[in-house]
């Protein structure tokens, strides 16, 4: 099992809940909160896959997604 | 969504010819029975004096020659028989013309006055400059010391740990130049579409050209807090799966009056038979995906094709091959290619349309598509067509 592997996660909060209001609850379940994006209704934090699984069980959470990486996509050709 | 090309130039009505469609039951009512289509309808048509040679019972559709009086009489007879019928004029269709026959200029080149991109989107002829519109470009930062931007309103912010908002890469300054740079710089051709927009330069990609959800979403959040009507993102990842955070981000942006445009992706190699696919975050259904065309308005070899999934459509196209724009440092200018370069052209046009029409969010999205120029490329390559700046007289 690799449930202890730590990732950055984007937690999208349901539209009826202010993200600031559930920060304590997410932290209590093991998420290390890094950013609260109020306009988007999202929270970014770090935690294990087990923590992510626990967060997905919360009614206030719409989705929990592991962070992806992107690149600038213009080049000299 | 938003994949249909406007067809108004491709079809014309045929005088005195109508298509009768007999299958529009009221909500909840069953459709026409086969026996009605086989016997009752042809009988009614014949009684009205219509030929049944172009009646198609499997479809419940007839094409007839008729005057309007006769048509109205027939409509009433159908109503009397409780047969739902709709009538539309017959249209004649033509194959899509080749590039040489499409109205408007089909090939462009940089001139001493304007880049080919500004000419192709019509910005070089438009009096609209995006004045009063906030445009966020989320990229590798911005060279605030660039002389072409002296006196401009530019807010900068870095979301990349350990890096300030300056542009150590060049890509960000280039994209900002295309979206919001000058049309009459001290040297070289004009290269900026929305040349009087307020610039919000969010650094979400490091000087190595890469970034993550943490930086990009924080940049979008900042742009929304600053009421940016247009957010331009020339970045992507070659993943087909829609990433849920950008579904929320795109939808939330539209709800808050902002339109996000993003590069469709450079993962195609069409010359080798690989059409590529629209990657994240442009494959969010609420983010406008931008393809790249060259100066002959052909699809760029690298420009990604629509992905067969909701949100995976290419929505619109912009100039993206050999694009001249600003560059940091002493170099000052550079010519590069990518759907990254097409995206700020569309963002600039969006700012012009936001200024000229007052439209925002979804209405601005719709306006961008409906005013785009039809070019002879399939929708899966170029969406609704080439983004077009509002003409100087266009208003709400």
CSV table of C-alpha atoms in Angstrom, one decimal:
chain,number,residue,atom,x,y,z
A,1,UNK,CA,0.0,0.0,0.0
A,2,UNK,CA,1.2,3.5,-0.7
A,3,UNK,CA,-1.4,5.3,1.4
A,4,UNK,CA,1.3,7.1,3.3
A,5,UNK,CA,2.7,8.9,0.3
A,6,UNK,CA,2.3,12.6,0.7
A,7,UNK,CA,0.8,14.8,-2.1
A,8,UNK,CA,-0.5,18.3,-2.7
A,9,UNK,CA,-4.2,18.2,-3.1
A,10,UNK,CA,-6.8,20.6,-4.4
A,11,UNK,CA,-10.0,20.3,-2.3
A,12,UNK,CA,-13.0,21.8,-4.0
A,13,UNK,CA,-15.7,22.7,-1.5
A,14,UNK,CA,-19.4,22.5,-2.3
A,15,UNK,CA,-20.9,25.8,-3.4
A,16,UNK,CA,-23.1,26.1,-0.3
A,17,UNK,CA,-20.1,26.1,2.1
A,18,UNK,CA,-17.5,28.9,2.5
A,19,UNK,CA,-14.1,27.3,2.3
A,20,UNK,CA,-12.8,29.2,5.3
A,21,UNK,CA,-15.4,27.6,7.5
A,22,UNK,CA,-14.0,24.1,7.0
A,23,UNK,CA,-10.3,24.7,7.3
A,24,UNK,CA,-10.3,23.5,10.9
A,25,UNK,CA,-12.1,20.4,10.0
A,26,UNK,CA,-9.7,19.6,7.2
A,27,UNK,CA,-6.8,20.1,9.5
A,28,UNK,CA,-8.3,17.9,12.1
A,29,UNK,CA,-8.4,15.1,9.6
A,30,UNK,CA,-4.7,15.6,8.8
A,31,UNK,CA,-4.5,18.0,5.9
A,32,UNK,CA,-1.8,20.6,6.2
A,33,UNK,CA,-3.6,23.6,4.7
A,34,UNK,CA,-1.4,25.8,2.5
A,35,UNK,CA,-3.9,28.1,0.7
A,36,UNK,CA,-7.6,29.1,0.9
A,37,UNK,CA,-8.9,30.3,-2.5
A,38,UNK,CA,-12.1,31.9,-1.4
A,39,UNK,CA,-13.2,33.2,-4.8
A,40,UNK,CA,-12.9,29.7,-6.3
A,41,UNK,CA,-14.2,27.8,-3.3
A,42,UNK,CA,-11.0,25.7,-3.1
A,43,UNK,CA,-8.4,24.8,-0.6
A,44,UNK,CA,-4.9,23.6,-1.4
A,45,UNK,CA,-3.1,21.5,1.1
A,46,UNK,CA,-0.7,18.6,1.7
A,47,UNK,CA,-1.5,15.2,3.1
A,48,UNK,CA,-1.3,11.5,2.6
A,49,UNK,CA,-3.5,9.5,0.3
A,50,UNK,CA,-5.3,8.2,3.5
A,51,UNK,CA,-6.0,11.8,4.4
A,52,UNK,CA,-7.3,12.5,0.9
A,53,UNK,CA,-9.6,9.5,1.2
A,54,UNK,CA,-10.9,10.8,4.5
A,55,UNK,CA,-11.6,14.2,3.1
A,56,UNK,CA,-13.6,12.7,0.2
A,57,UNK,CA,-16.1,11.4,2.8
A,58,UNK,CA,-17.0,14.9,4.0
A,59,UNK,CA,-20.3,16.3,2.8
A,60,UNK,CA,-18.8,19.8,2.4
A,61,UNK,CA,-16.2,18.5,0.0
A,62,UNK,CA,-17.0,18.2,-3.7
A,63,UNK,CA,-13.7,16.7,-4.9
A,64,UNK,CA,-10.2,16.0,-3.8
A,65,UNK,CA,-7.7,16.0,-6.7
A,66,UNK,CA,-3.9,15.4,-6.6
A,67,UNK,CA,-2.0,18.3,-8.0
A,68,UNK,CA,-1.0,18.3,-11.7
A,69,UNK,CA,1.8,20.2,-13.3
A,70,UNK,CA,1.7,22.4,-16.4
A,71,UNK,CA,4.1,24.1,-18.8
A,72,UNK,CA,4.2,27.2,-20.9
A,73,UNK,CA,3.5,26.0,-24.4
A,74,UNK,CA,4.9,28.4,-26.8
A,75,UNK,CA,8.3,27.8,-28.4
A,76,UNK,CA,10.8,29.1,-30.8
A,77,UNK,CA,10.3,27.1,-33.9
B,1,UNK,CA,-20.3,22.4,-26.0
B,2,UNK,CA,-19.9,25.3,-28.3
B,3,UNK,CA,-18.6,23.3,-31.3
B,4,UNK,CA,-21.1,24.3,-34.0
B,5,UNK,CA,-19.9,26.5,-36.8
B,6,UNK,CA,-22.1,29.2,-38.0
B,7,UNK,CA,-23.6,28.2,-41.2
B,8,UNK,CA,-25.3,31.4,-42.4
B,9,UNK,CA,-22.9,31.8,-45.3
B,10,UNK,CA,-23.3,28.2,-46.4
B,11,UNK,CA,-27.1,27.9,-47.0
B,12,UNK,CA,-29.7,29.9,-48.8
B,13,UNK,CA,-33.5,29.6,-49.0
B,14,UNK,CA,-35.1,28.2,-52.2
B,15,UNK,CA,-38.1,30.4,-53.2
B,16,UNK,CA,-41.4,28.6,-53.1
B,17,UNK,CA,-40.0,25.4,-51.6
B,18,UNK,CA,-40.8,24.2,-48.1
B,19,UNK,CA,-39.9,21.3,-45.9
B,20,UNK,CA,-42.8,19.9,-43.8
B,21,UNK,CA,-41.8,18.1,-40.7
B,22,UNK,CA,-44.6,16.0,-39.2
B,23,UNK,CA,-42.9,14.9,-36.0
B,24,UNK,CA,-43.1,17.5,-33.3
B,25,UNK,CA,-45.5,16.2,-30.8
B,26,UNK,CA,-46.4,18.2,-27.7
B,27,UNK,CA,-44.3,17.6,-24.7
B,28,UNK,CA,-45.1,14.2,-23.2
B,29,UNK,CA,-47.2,13.1,-26.2
B,30,UNK,CA,-46.1,10.1,-28.3
B,31,UNK,CA,-44.7,10.6,-31.8
B,32,UNK,CA,-46.5,9.9,-35.0
B,33,UNK,CA,-47.5,6.3,-35.5
B,34,UNK,CA,-46.1,4.5,-38.5
B,35,UNK,CA,-49.5,4.0,-39.9
B,36,UNK,CA,-50.1,7.7,-39.9
B,37,UNK,CA,-46.8,8.3,-41.7
B,38,UNK,CA,-47.6,5.5,-44.3
B,39,UNK,CA,-51.2,6.3,-45.1
B,40,UNK,CA,-52.7,9.4,-43.5
B,41,UNK,CA,-50.0,11.9,-44.3
B,42,UNK,CA,-49.5,11.0,-48.0
B,43,UNK,CA,-53.3,11.2,-48.4
B,44,UNK,CA,-53.4,14.6,-46.8
B,45,UNK,CA,-50.6,15.8,-49.1
B,46,UNK,CA,-52.3,14.6,-52.2
B,47,UNK,CA,-55.6,16.1,-51.2
B,48,UNK,CA,-53.9,19.5,-50.8
B,49,UNK,CA,-52.5,19.1,-54.4
B,50,UNK,CA,-49.0,18.4,-53.3
B,51,UNK,CA,-46.8,15.9,-55.0
B,52,UNK,CA,-45.8,13.0,-52.8
B,53,UNK,CA,-42.7,12.2,-54.8
B,54,UNK,CA,-40.6,13.9,-52.2
B,55,UNK,CA,-42.4,12.5,-49.2
B,56,UNK,CA,-40.2,10.3,-46.9
B,57,UNK,CA,-42.4,8.2,-44.7
B,58,UNK,CA,-39.6,6.8,-42.6
B,59,UNK,CA,-38.7,10.4,-41.6
B,60,UNK,CA,-42.2,11.9,-41.6
B,61,UNK,CA,-40.8,14.7,-43.8
B,62,UNK,CA,-42.1,16.1,-47.1
B,63,UNK,CA,-40.5,18.7,-49.4
B,64,UNK,CA,-43.1,20.5,-51.5
B,65,UNK,CA,-43.6,23.4,-53.9
B,66,UNK,CA,-46.2,25.7,-52.5
B,67,UNK,CA,-47.4,29.3,-52.2
B,68,UNK,CA,-47.9,30.6,-48.7
B,69,UNK,CA,-51.7,30.6,-48.9
B,70,UNK,CA,-51.8,26.9,-49.8
B,71,UNK,CA,-49.3,26.2,-47.1
B,72,UNK,CA,-51.4,27.9,-44.4
B,73,UNK,CA,-54.5,26.0,-45.6
B,74,UNK,CA,-52.5,22.7,-45.3
B,75,UNK,CA,-51.3,23.7,-41.9
B,76,UNK,CA,-54.9,24.1,-40.7
B,77,UNK,CA,-55.9,20.8,-42.2
B,78,UNK,CA,-53.1,19.1,-40.3
B,79,UNK,CA,-54.2,20.8,-37.1
B,80,UNK,CA,-57.7,19.5,-37.8
B,81,UNK,CA,-56.3,16.0,-37.9
B,82,UNK,CA,-54.2,16.5,-34.8
B,83,UNK,CA,-51.1,16.1,-36.8
B,84,UNK,CA,-48.2,18.2,-35.5
B,85,UNK,CA,-46.4,19.9,-38.3
B,86,UNK,CA,-43.7,22.4,-38.7
B,87,UNK,CA,-42.7,24.2,-41.8
B,88,UNK,CA,-39.3,25.6,-42.7
B,89,UNK,CA,-38.0,26.9,-46.1
B,90,UNK,CA,-36.0,24.5,-48.1
B,91,UNK,CA,-32.3,25.5,-48.0
B,92,UNK,CA,-29.7,24.9,-50.6
B,93,UNK,CA,-26.3,23.8,-49.3
B,94,UNK,CA,-22.8,24.1,-50.8
B,95,UNK,CA,-19.6,22.4,-49.9
B,96,UNK,CA,-17.4,24.6,-47.8
B,97,UNK,CA,-15.3,26.8,-50.1
B,98,UNK,CA,-11.6,26.5,-50.2
B,99,UNK,CA,-9.4,29.1,-48.7
B,100,UNK,CA,-9.0,31.1,-51.8
B,101,UNK,CA,-12.8,31.6,-52.0
B,102,UNK,CA,-13.6,32.5,-48.4
B,103,UNK,CA,-14.6,36.2,-48.1
B,104,UNK,CA,-11.9,38.3,-46.6
B,105,UNK,CA,-8.1,38.2,-46.8
B,106,UNK,CA,-6.7,34.7,-46.6
B,107,UNK,CA,-3.0,35.4,-46.2
B,108,UNK,CA,-1.1,37.8,-44.0
B,109,UNK,CA,2.4,39.0,-43.4
B,110,UNK,CA,4.0,41.3,-40.8
B,111,UNK,CA,4.3,44.8,-42.1
B,112,UNK,CA,6.1,47.9,-40.7
B,113,UNK,CA,2.8,48.9,-39.0
B,114,UNK,CA,1.3,45.7,-37.6
B,115,UNK,CA,2.1,42.0,-37.0
B,116,UNK,CA,0.2,39.6,-39.2
B,117,UNK,CA,-1.7,38.4,-36.1
B,118,UNK,CA,-3.2,41.9,-35.4
B,119,UNK,CA,-4.2,42.1,-39.1
B,120,UNK,CA,-5.8,38.7,-39.1
B,121,UNK,CA,-8.0,39.3,-36.0
B,122,UNK,CA,-8.9,42.8,-37.3
B,123,UNK,CA,-7.4,44.6,-34.3
B,124,UNK,CA,-5.3,46.7,-36.6
B,125,UNK,CA,-8.5,48.3,-38.0
B,126,UNK,CA,-10.5,48.5,-34.7
B,127,UNK,CA,-10.8,51.6,-32.6
B,128,UNK,CA,-11.5,49.4,-29.6
B,129,UNK,CA,-8.5,48.9,-27.3
B,130,UNK,CA,-9.8,47.1,-24.3
B,131,UNK,CA,-9.8,50.4,-22.4
B,132,UNK,CA,-11.3,50.0,-18.9
B,133,UNK,CA,-11.1,46.1,-19.1
B,134,UNK,CA,-8.9,44.1,-16.7
B,135,UNK,CA,-7.0,41.4,-18.5
B,136,UNK,CA,-5.1,38.8,-16.4
B,137,UNK,CA,-2.3,36.9,-18.1
B,138,UNK,CA,-1.2,34.0,-16.0
B,139,UNK,CA,2.2,32.9,-17.2
B,140,UNK,CA,5.9,33.2,-16.4
B,141,UNK,CA,5.7,36.8,-15.2
B,142,UNK,CA,6.4,40.1,-16.9
B,143,UNK,CA,9.3,42.4,-17.6
B,144,UNK,CA,8.0,45.6,-16.0
B,145,UNK,CA,11.0,47.6,-17.3
B,146,UNK,CA,10.1,46.9,-20.9
B,147,UNK,CA,10.0,50.4,-22.6
B,148,UNK,CA,6.9,49.6,-24.6
B,149,UNK,CA,4.8,49.4,-21.4
B,150,UNK,CA,6.0,52.7,-19.8
B,151,UNK,CA,3.0,54.5,-18.4
B,152,UNK,CA,0.7,51.4,-18.6
B,153,UNK,CA,-1.3,50.2,-15.6
B,154,UNK,CA,0.3,46.9,-14.7
B,155,UNK,CA,-0.3,44.9,-11.5
B,156,UNK,CA,2.1,42.0,-11.0
B,157,UNK,CA,2.1,39.2,-8.5
B,158,UNK,CA,4.1,36.0,-8.2
B,159,UNK,CA,2.6,32.8,-6.9
B,160,UNK,CA,5.8,30.9,-7.4
B,161,UNK,CA,7.8,30.2,-4.3
B,162,UNK,CA,11.1,31.9,-4.2
B,163,UNK,CA,10.6,33.9,-7.4
B,164,UNK,CA,9.5,37.5,-7.8
B,165,UNK,CA,7.0,38.6,-10.5
B,166,UNK,CA,9.7,39.3,-13.1
B,167,UNK,CA,9.9,37.2,-16.2
B,168,UNK,CA,13.0,35.0,-16.2
B,169,UNK,CA,11.7,33.0,-19.1
B,170,UNK,CA,10.2,35.3,-21.7
B,171,UNK,CA,7.0,33.5,-22.5
B,172,UNK,CA,4.9,35.6,-20.1
B,173,UNK,CA,6.1,39.0,-21.4
B,174,UNK,CA,5.5,37.7,-25.0
B,175,UNK,CA,1.9,36.7,-24.2
B,176,UNK,CA,1.2,39.9,-22.4
B,177,UNK,CA,2.6,41.8,-25.4
B,178,UNK,CA,0.2,40.1,-27.7
B,179,UNK,CA,-2.9,40.5,-25.5
B,180,UNK,CA,-2.2,44.0,-24.2
B,181,UNK,CA,0.9,45.5,-25.8
B,182,UNK,CA,1.1,48.6,-27.9
B,183,UNK,CA,-0.2,49.0,-31.4
B,184,UNK,CA,2.3,51.8,-32.1
B,185,UNK,CA,5.6,51.0,-30.3
B,186,UNK,CA,8.7,53.1,-30.6
B,187,UNK,CA,10.2,50.5,-32.9
B,188,UNK,CA,8.9,47.7,-35.0
B,189,UNK,CA,5.3,46.8,-35.8
B,190,UNK,CA,2.3,47.1,-33.5
B,191,UNK,CA,1.8,43.8,-31.8
B,192,UNK,CA,-0.8,44.3,-29.0
B,193,UNK,CA,-4.5,43.6,-29.5
B,194,UNK,CA,-6.1,45.3,-26.4
B,195,UNK,CA,-3.5,48.0,-26.2
B,196,UNK,CA,-5.2,50.0,-23.5
B,197,UNK,CA,-6.4,47.3,-21.2
B,198,UNK,CA,-5.4,47.2,-17.6
B,199,UNK,CA,-2.8,44.4,-17.3
B,200,UNK,CA,-2.7,41.9,-14.4
B,201,UNK,CA,0.5,39.8,-14.8
B,202,UNK,CA,0.2,36.8,-12.5
B,203,UNK,CA,3.3,34.7,-12.4
B,204,UNK,CA,2.1,31.1,-12.0
B,205,UNK,CA,4.9,29.4,-14.0
B,206,UNK,CA,8.4,29.6,-12.8
B,207,UNK,CA,11.4,30.8,-14.8
B,208,UNK,CA,11.8,27.2,-16.0
B,209,UNK,CA,8.3,27.5,-17.6
B,210,UNK,CA,6.5,25.1,-15.4
B,211,UNK,CA,3.9,25.4,-12.6
B,212,UNK,CA,1.2,23.5,-10.8
B,213,UNK,CA,-2.4,23.6,-9.7
B,214,UNK,CA,-1.3,25.5,-6.5
B,215,UNK,CA,0.2,28.4,-8.5
B,216,UNK,CA,-2.3,28.5,-11.3
B,217,UNK,CA,-5.5,28.3,-9.2
B,218,UNK,CA,-4.0,30.9,-6.9
B,219,UNK,CA,-3.5,33.1,-9.9
B,220,UNK,CA,-7.1,32.6,-11.1
B,221,UNK,CA,-8.3,33.4,-7.6
B,222,UNK,CA,-6.3,36.6,-7.6
B,223,UNK,CA,-7.6,37.6,-11.1
B,224,UNK,CA,-11.2,37.0,-9.9
B,225,UNK,CA,-10.5,39.1,-6.7
B,226,UNK,CA,-9.3,41.9,-9.0
B,227,UNK,CA,-12.4,41.6,-11.2
B,228,UNK,CA,-10.5,40.7,-14.3
B,229,UNK,CA,-13.1,40.3,-17.1
B,230,UNK,CA,-10.6,38.2,-19.2
B,231,UNK,CA,-8.1,35.6,-17.9
B,232,UNK,CA,-5.6,34.3,-20.4
B,233,UNK,CA,-3.6,31.1,-19.8
B,234,UNK,CA,-1.1,30.0,-22.3
B,235,UNK,CA,-0.2,26.8,-20.4
B,236,UNK,CA,-1.2,23.2,-20.4
B,237,UNK,CA,-0.5,19.6,-19.7
B,238,UNK,CA,-0.8,16.7,-22.2
B,239,UNK,CA,-3.5,14.9,-20.2
B,240,UNK,CA,-6.8,13.9,-21.7
B,241,UNK,CA,-8.6,13.6,-18.4
B,242,UNK,CA,-10.6,16.7,-17.4
B,243,UNK,CA,-9.1,17.9,-14.2
B,244,UNK,CA,-12.0,18.7,-11.8
B,245,UNK,CA,-10.5,21.8,-10.2
B,246,UNK,CA,-10.6,23.6,-13.5
B,247,UNK,CA,-14.3,22.7,-14.1
B,248,UNK,CA,-15.0,24.5,-10.9
B,249,UNK,CA,-12.6,27.3,-11.6
B,250,UNK,CA,-14.0,27.9,-15.1
B,251,UNK,CA,-17.6,27.8,-13.9
B,252,UNK,CA,-16.9,30.0,-10.9
B,253,UNK,CA,-15.1,32.5,-13.2
B,254,UNK,CA,-18.2,32.7,-15.5
B,255,UNK,CA,-20.4,33.2,-12.4
B,256,UNK,CA,-18.3,36.1,-11.3
B,257,UNK,CA,-18.2,37.8,-14.7
B,258,UNK,CA,-14.9,36.5,-16.0
B,259,UNK,CA,-14.0,34.5,-19.1
B,260,UNK,CA,-11.0,32.2,-19.0
B,261,UNK,CA,-9.3,31.3,-22.3
B,262,UNK,CA,-6.6,28.7,-22.5
B,263,UNK,CA,-4.2,27.2,-25.1
B,264,UNK,CA,-5.7,24.0,-26.6
B,265,UNK,CA,-2.2,22.4,-26.6
B,266,UNK,CA,0.8,21.8,-28.9
B,267,UNK,CA,0.8,18.1,-28.8
B,268,UNK,CA,-0.2,17.5,-32.4
B,269,UNK,CA,2.2,16.7,-35.2
B,270,UNK,CA,-0.2,16.8,-38.1
B,271,UNK,CA,2.5,16.4,-40.7
B,272,UNK,CA,3.2,13.0,-39.2
B,273,UNK,CA,-0.5,12.1,-39.0
B,274,UNK,CA,-0.9,12.9,-35.3
B,275,UNK,CA,-3.7,15.4,-34.6
B,276,UNK,CA,-3.1,15.5,-30.9
B,277,UNK,CA,-5.8,16.3,-28.3
B,278,UNK,CA,-7.0,19.2,-26.2
B,279,UNK,CA,-5.3,18.9,-22.8
B,280,UNK,CA,-5.9,20.3,-19.4
B,281,UNK,CA,-6.9,22.9,-18.3
B,282,UNK,CA,-8.4,23.9,-21.7
B,283,UNK,CA,-10.5,20.7,-21.8
B,284,UNK,CA,-12.6,22.1,-18.9
B,285,UNK,CA,-16.1,22.7,-20.4
B,286,UNK,CA,-16.1,26.2,-18.9
B,287,UNK,CA,-12.7,27.3,-20.3
B,288,UNK,CA,-12.4,28.4,-23.9
B,289,UNK,CA,-9.9,26.3,-25.8
B,290,UNK,CA,-7.9,28.1,-28.4
B,291,UNK,CA,-6.3,26.6,-31.5
B,292,UNK,CA,-3.5,28.1,-33.6
B,293,UNK,CA,-3.5,29.0,-37.3
B,294,UNK,CA,-0.7,30.2,-39.4
B,295,UNK,CA,-0.5,33.3,-41.6
B,296,UNK,CA,-2.3,31.5,-44.5
B,297,UNK,CA,-5.1,30.6,-42.0
B,298,UNK,CA,-4.2,26.9,-42.1
B,299,UNK,CA,-4.1,25.0,-38.9
B,300,UNK,CA,-0.7,24.9,-37.3
B,301,UNK,CA,1.1,21.6,-37.4
B,302,UNK,CA,1.3,21.5,-33.6
B,303,UNK,CA,-2.3,22.7,-32.8
B,304,UNK,CA,-4.3,20.1,-30.9
B,305,UNK,CA,-7.5,18.7,-32.2
B,306,UNK,CA,-10.8,18.4,-30.3
B,307,UNK,CA,-10.9,15.6,-27.7
B,308,UNK,CA,-14.0,13.4,-27.9
B,309,UNK,CA,-15.3,14.2,-24.4
B,310,UNK,CA,-17.3,17.0,-22.8
B,311,UNK,CA,-15.2,20.1,-22.7
B,312,UNK,CA,-12.6,18.7,-25.1
B,313,UNK,CA,-13.8,20.8,-28.0
B,314,UNK,CA,-11.6,23.4,-29.7
B,315,UNK,CA,-13.7,26.5,-29.3
B,316,UNK,CA,-12.0,29.2,-31.4
B,317,UNK,CA,-8.7,29.9,-33.2
B,318,UNK,CA,-6.1,32.7,-33.2
B,319,UNK,CA,-2.9,33.5,-34.9
B,320,UNK,CA,-0.2,31.3,-33.4
B,321,UNK,CA,2.7,30.7,-35.8
B,322,UNK,CA,5.7,33.1,-36.1
B,323,UNK,CA,4.2,35.6,-33.7
B,324,UNK,CA,6.3,38.7,-33.0
B,325,UNK,CA,5.9,40.3,-29.6
B,326,UNK,CA,7.7,41.7,-26.5
B,327,UNK,CA,10.6,39.9,-24.8
B,328,UNK,CA,12.4,40.7,-21.6
B,329,UNK,CA,15.7,42.3,-21.3
B,330,UNK,CA,17.9,43.8,-24.0
B,331,UNK,CA,16.5,41.4,-26.6
B,332,UNK,CA,13.1,43.3,-26.3
B,333,UNK,CA,11.3,41.3,-29.0
B,334,UNK,CA,11.1,37.7,-30.2
B,335,UNK,CA,9.1,35.7,-32.7
B,336,UNK,CA,7.8,32.4,-31.4
B,337,UNK,CA,4.9,29.9,-32.1
B,338,UNK,CA,2.4,27.9,-30.2
B,339,UNK,CA,-1.3,27.7,-29.2
B,340,UNK,CA,0.2,29.9,-26.4
B,341,UNK,CA,0.5,32.7,-28.9
B,342,UNK,CA,-3.0,32.2,-30.3
B,343,UNK,CA,-4.5,32.4,-26.8
B,344,UNK,CA,-3.5,36.1,-26.0
B,345,UNK,CA,-4.8,37.1,-29.4
B,346,UNK,CA,-8.2,35.7,-28.4
B,347,UNK,CA,-7.9,37.3,-24.9
B,348,UNK,CA,-7.2,40.6,-26.5
B,349,UNK,CA,-10.2,40.4,-28.8
B,350,UNK,CA,-12.3,39.3,-25.8
B,351,UNK,CA,-11.3,42.5,-24.0
B,352,UNK,CA,-12.2,44.6,-27.1
B,353,UNK,CA,-15.6,42.9,-27.3
B,354,UNK,CA,-16.1,43.4,-23.5
B,355,UNK,CA,-15.4,47.1,-24.1
B,356,UNK,CA,-17.5,47.5,-27.2
B,357,UNK,CA,-20.6,45.5,-26.1
B,358,UNK,CA,-20.5,45.5,-22.3
B,359,UNK,CA,-20.9,41.8,-22.4
B,360,UNK,CA,-19.3,39.6,-19.8
B,361,UNK,CA,-18.7,35.9,-19.0
B,362,UNK,CA,-21.0,33.5,-20.9
B,363,UNK,CA,-22.4,36.2,-23.0
B,364,UNK,CA,-18.9,37.4,-23.9
B,365,UNK,CA,-18.0,33.7,-24.7
B,366,UNK,CA,-21.0,33.5,-27.0
B,367,UNK,CA,-20.2,36.8,-28.7
B,368,UNK,CA,-16.6,35.8,-29.3
B,369,UNK,CA,-17.8,32.6,-31.1
B,370,UNK,CA,-20.7,34.3,-33.0
B,371,UNK,CA,-18.4,37.1,-34.3
B,372,UNK,CA,-15.5,34.9,-35.3
B,373,UNK,CA,-14.6,34.6,-38.9
B,374,UNK,CA,-15.5,31.4,-40.7
B,375,UNK,CA,-12.4,29.8,-42.1
B,376,UNK,CA,-12.2,26.6,-44.1
B,377,UNK,CA,-11.2,24.4,-41.3
B,378,UNK,CA,-13.2,21.7,-39.5
B,379,UNK,CA,-14.7,22.6,-36.1
B,380,UNK,CA,-12.6,20.0,-34.4
B,381,UNK,CA,-9.5,21.9,-35.5
B,382,UNK,CA,-10.5,25.6,-35.3
B,383,UNK,CA,-13.9,25.6,-33.4
B,384,UNK,CA,-16.1,28.5,-34.5
B,385,UNK,CA,-13.3,30.1,-36.5
B,386,UNK,CA,-10.8,32.9,-36.2
B,387,UNK,CA,-11.5,35.4,-33.5
B,388,UNK,CA,-12.4,38.9,-34.8
B,389,UNK,CA,-12.1,42.3,-33.2
B,390,UNK,CA,-15.2,44.4,-33.1
B,391,UNK,CA,-15.5,46.9,-36.0
B,392,UNK,CA,-15.1,50.5,-34.9
B,393,UNK,CA,-18.8,51.2,-35.3
B,394,UNK,CA,-20.0,48.0,-33.5
B,395,UNK,CA,-22.0,48.7,-30.3
B,396,UNK,CA,-24.2,46.8,-28.1
